[in-house]
XYZ file of C-alpha atoms in Angstrom:
310
model
C -15.536 -4.169 -24.534
C -14.568 -7.277 -26.462
C -14.161 -10.462 -24.474
C -10.643 -11.025 -25.826
C -9.556 -7.533 -24.753
C -11.136 -8.010 -21.336
C -9.405 -11.359 -20.864
C -6.090 -9.792 -21.868
C -6.427 -7.041 -19.251
C -7.376 -9.513 -16.565
C -4.382 -11.659 -17.482
C -2.075 -8.642 -17.020
C -3.641 -7.863 -13.655
C -3.360 -11.503 -12.564
C 0.304 -11.508 -13.550
C 0.888 -8.355 -11.511
C -0.908 -9.784 -8.482
C 1.265 -12.889 -8.734
C 4.313 -10.588 -8.746
C 3.070 -8.907 -5.554
C 2.498 -12.231 -3.838
C 5.555 -14.195 -4.978
C 8.019 -11.438 -5.872
C 7.322 -8.788 -3.258
C 5.914 -11.262 -0.707
C 3.035 -9.016 0.286
C 0.388 -10.427 2.606
C -2.758 -12.062 1.167
C -4.814 -9.222 2.659
C -2.722 -6.584 0.855
C -2.830 -8.501 -2.441
C -6.615 -8.754 -2.075
C -6.811 -4.970 -1.663
C -4.757 -4.469 -4.843
C -7.001 -6.922 -6.695
C -10.111 -4.989 -5.672
C -8.700 -1.624 -6.787
C -7.467 -3.016 -10.114
C -10.912 -4.486 -10.788
C -12.194 -0.918 -10.495
C -9.473 0.203 -12.917
C -10.613 -2.314 -15.548
C -14.193 -1.085 -15.178
C -13.071 2.561 -15.522
C -11.165 1.822 -18.716
C -14.293 0.788 -20.622
C -12.966 0.306 -24.188
C -9.521 1.803 -23.544
C -6.361 -0.259 -23.491
C -4.089 0.228 -20.505
C -1.562 1.986 -22.731
C -4.156 4.538 -23.882
C -5.313 5.650 -20.478
C -4.441 9.299 -19.833
C -4.309 11.692 -16.948
C -7.789 13.067 -17.596
C -9.314 9.586 -17.424
C -7.848 9.147 -13.949
C -9.063 12.583 -12.842
C -12.597 11.774 -14.014
C -12.457 8.454 -12.136
C -11.379 10.300 -8.978
C -14.212 12.819 -9.368
C -16.772 10.034 -9.800
C -15.501 8.153 -6.752
C -15.508 11.319 -4.629
C -19.032 12.136 -5.833
C -20.185 8.719 -4.631
C -18.881 9.498 -1.152
C -15.567 7.613 -1.208
C -13.193 9.196 1.294
C -9.983 10.921 0.320
C -8.002 8.230 2.124
C -9.727 5.456 0.155
C -9.190 7.291 -3.133
C -5.512 7.825 -2.279
C -5.171 4.073 -1.632
C -6.802 3.379 -5.008
C -4.490 5.781 -6.826
C -1.467 4.208 -5.142
C -2.510 0.762 -6.381
C -3.064 2.048 -9.905
C 0.202 3.974 -9.933
C 2.171 0.911 -8.860
C 0.476 -1.230 -11.492
C 1.351 1.180 -14.308
C 4.966 1.345 -13.105
C 5.075 -2.448 -13.352
C 3.507 -2.328 -16.839
C 6.158 0.139 -17.955
C 8.973 -2.140 -16.739
C 7.592 -5.311 -18.272
C 5.504 -4.197 -21.265
C 6.647 -0.577 -21.792
C 7.098 2.069 -22.609
C 3.863 3.081 -20.865
C 3.178 6.619 -19.661
C 1.866 6.425 -16.106
C -1.510 8.227 -16.211
C -1.743 8.404 -12.413
C 1.332 10.614 -12.001
C 0.379 14.066 -10.780
C -3.145 13.074 -9.720
C -3.913 13.646 -6.049
C -6.807 12.443 -3.964
C -9.118 15.082 -2.478
C -8.242 15.960 1.091
C -10.422 14.609 3.859
C -10.535 15.713 7.484
C -7.812 13.713 9.217
C -9.358 11.454 11.810
C -7.124 10.652 14.754
C -6.856 6.986 15.719
C -9.054 6.131 18.669
C -7.236 5.110 21.807
C -8.389 3.996 25.233
C -7.312 5.884 28.320
C -4.810 3.994 30.507
C -7.531 3.464 33.112
C -10.029 2.135 30.550
C -7.409 -0.174 29.030
C -6.731 -1.582 32.505
C -10.448 -2.066 33.171
C -10.879 -3.865 29.849
C -7.981 -6.259 30.389
C -8.771 -6.904 34.053
C -12.371 -7.962 33.398
C -13.371 -11.600 33.909
C -13.359 -13.399 30.565
C -16.546 -13.943 28.540
C -17.749 -17.331 27.359
C -17.499 -18.163 23.631
C -20.771 -19.689 22.450
C -19.159 -21.975 19.864
C -17.211 -24.185 22.303
C -17.971 -27.148 24.477
C -18.117 -26.284 28.223
C -14.876 -28.185 28.864
C -13.027 -25.881 26.471
C -14.562 -22.568 27.524
C -12.038 -21.881 30.263
C -9.115 -22.522 27.874
C -10.613 -20.120 25.338
C -11.066 -17.469 28.030
C -7.408 -17.802 28.999
C -6.418 -17.589 25.312
C -8.415 -14.377 24.856
C -6.784 -12.815 27.902
C -3.318 -13.688 26.536
C -4.086 -12.269 23.084
C -5.454 -8.974 24.357
C -2.684 -8.493 26.904
C -0.119 -9.066 24.150
C -1.860 -6.598 21.806
C -1.689 -3.839 24.393
C 1.700 -4.824 25.832
C 3.580 -4.837 22.531
C 1.510 -2.806 20.041
C 1.097 -5.652 17.568
C -0.928 -5.552 14.391
C -3.699 -8.145 14.104
C -1.838 -10.068 11.379
C 1.343 -10.046 13.470
C -0.395 -11.576 16.473
C -2.169 -14.226 14.420
C 1.089 -15.086 12.648
C 2.956 -15.910 15.871
C 4.003 -19.537 16.180
C 4.396 -21.593 19.309
C 8.183 -21.304 19.133
C 7.798 -17.545 19.717
C 6.381 -18.271 23.168
C 9.753 -19.586 24.323
C 11.296 -16.185 23.604
C 8.416 -14.428 25.376
C 8.907 -16.513 28.500
C 12.699 -16.433 28.617
C 13.624 -13.006 27.241
C 10.375 -11.049 27.677
C 10.429 -10.058 24.046
C 9.223 -11.523 20.772
C 10.135 -11.340 17.084
C 7.178 -10.534 14.850
C 6.791 -10.559 11.082
C 5.404 -7.188 10.037
C 4.434 -5.482 6.797
C 6.611 -6.206 3.782
C 7.953 -9.342 5.502
C 10.069 -7.179 7.821
C 10.828 -8.572 11.259
C 11.218 -6.571 14.445
C 11.800 -7.381 18.076
C 9.335 -5.967 20.612
C 9.299 -6.181 24.423
C 6.527 -8.029 26.264
C 5.288 -6.722 29.610
C 4.995 -8.722 32.826
C 1.189 -9.057 32.727
C 1.303 -10.278 29.140
C 4.022 -12.811 30.036
C 1.842 -14.140 32.864
C -1.200 -14.371 30.602
C 0.746 -16.217 27.899
C 2.189 -18.653 30.439
C -1.352 -19.388 31.612
C -2.450 -19.945 28.014
C 0.434 -22.313 27.283
C -0.604 -24.426 30.255
C -4.045 -25.107 28.688
C -3.353 -24.663 24.953
C -3.399 -28.422 24.322
C -7.112 -28.459 25.192
C -7.865 -26.516 21.999
C -4.913 -27.018 19.636
C -4.651 -29.847 17.134
C -1.563 -32.045 17.490
C 1.446 -30.543 15.647
C -0.355 -27.211 15.131
C 2.442 -24.558 14.983
C 0.285 -21.486 15.754
C 0.563 -19.908 19.178
C -3.104 -18.903 19.221
C -5.702 -21.351 17.925
C -9.433 -21.232 17.297
C -12.337 -23.547 18.095
C -11.259 -26.120 15.494
C -7.705 -26.320 16.745
C -6.022 -24.472 13.872
C -4.563 -20.963 13.698
C -7.138 -18.482 14.947
C -8.788 -16.294 12.290
C -8.783 -12.471 12.233
C -12.583 -12.391 12.421
C -12.587 -14.560 15.552
C -10.092 -12.285 17.318
C -12.182 -9.247 16.376
C -15.390 -10.928 17.514
C -13.973 -11.934 20.888
C -12.585 -8.443 21.572
C -15.944 -6.893 20.644
C -17.603 -9.132 23.227
C -15.130 -8.000 25.901
C -15.683 -4.346 25.046
C -19.473 -4.530 25.072
C -19.519 -5.144 28.808
C -17.885 -1.729 29.311
C -20.021 -0.072 26.670
C -17.011 0.216 24.350
C -16.657 -0.486 20.644
C -13.175 -2.018 20.738
C -11.175 -3.464 17.859
C -7.632 -4.917 17.819
C -6.066 -1.843 16.232
C -7.458 0.282 19.054
C -5.236 -1.625 21.485
C -2.267 -0.900 19.192
C -3.207 2.785 19.144
C -3.554 2.782 22.923
C -0.124 1.187 23.295
C 1.483 3.850 21.099
C -0.306 6.755 22.741
C 0.478 5.648 26.286
C 4.150 4.903 25.601
C 4.563 8.269 23.884
C 2.840 10.127 26.726
C 5.245 8.596 29.221
C 8.491 8.634 27.220
C 8.145 11.526 24.733
C 10.376 9.386 22.466
C 8.793 9.389 19.014
C 11.626 7.420 17.386
C 11.335 4.643 19.936
C 7.579 4.396 19.351
C 8.251 4.268 15.605
C 10.567 1.294 16.084
C 8.163 -0.479 18.416
C 5.269 -0.083 15.981
C 7.329 -1.107 12.948
C 6.521 2.059 10.988
C 8.744 2.530 7.944
C 8.258 6.309 8.100
C 8.257 8.619 11.092
C 5.298 10.414 9.482
C 3.060 7.444 10.263
C 4.009 7.680 13.932
C 3.599 11.453 14.216
C -0.184 11.124 14.387
C 0.297 10.010 17.985
C 1.840 13.354 18.861
C -1.627 14.816 18.247
C -3.142 12.319 20.655
C -0.458 13.235 23.174
C -1.209 16.931 22.703
C -4.888 16.282 23.397
C -3.906 14.666 26.688
C -1.641 17.581 27.595
C -4.320 20.100 26.638
C -6.794 18.475 29.021
C -4.219 18.621 31.819
C -3.580 22.297 31.030
C -7.283 23.183 30.962
C -7.799 21.478 34.316
C -4.706 22.859 36.054
C -3.910 26.349 34.751
C -5.624 29.072 36.780
C -6.234 31.244 33.727
C -7.440 28.365 31.567
C -10.279 27.112 33.768
C -13.736 27.905 32.471
C -15.923 29.927 34.823
């Protein structure tokens, strides 16, 4: 591949990524995922121009990725990124036939999201806080109170990690007064979610000591060891530490899954759970009906006289 041709392709990809960031206002994490998949596309092209890529080239790329052990879900995400890129090329540099159209990712066994039981969620959140190793002793208690507030809010309101990190201090006023909060979700869409009593108490406790960690004028509700907005990796690390003491491998999204599963078990209202989670499609929420069925099946097996195993 000539260097000039390679530079030209990279320039097109960079222009598209700028469109995603500035035009569509996608999150940096999402743009980074697109960038990674389009880097793979450039490598797959070899000496082909974008305009000369055909359906069979995409199918061969899918077969190679599947042969290397890439999951069907990961391949589907890659194809989605490529398909969107070629649609953009057609609009701005067309006409370009989209070579990804009609290509499907291989099916993988559908893994259900892992959720804690209500009892295990309560045990996790009611544990005494752990001590972060990267803080001075005077700040350890404040960090413990912060962690408690973050994890209570995750489970109380079903937030995504990026949504929790993105909350500003002004949001805390709404949490305290109205027991709800506006969050900025995927695609820059906002939604209002309720906040439970235990989460409100935990956040009030955090606000009382936040100044011990936060830099002056820092707008973020939750801050890290250096006083700025807390990072995703720090939230994940702290929750892992909490979970280890119960022998659990816990991550932030597991608390979101637990929220959805437990609300659905109690309410049987799939549409309400969809709204609370901020899912654009009901199909994304329907996975929790399978979790709910598992719960009901266990109850049936334990209670029905003709279902009990001898």
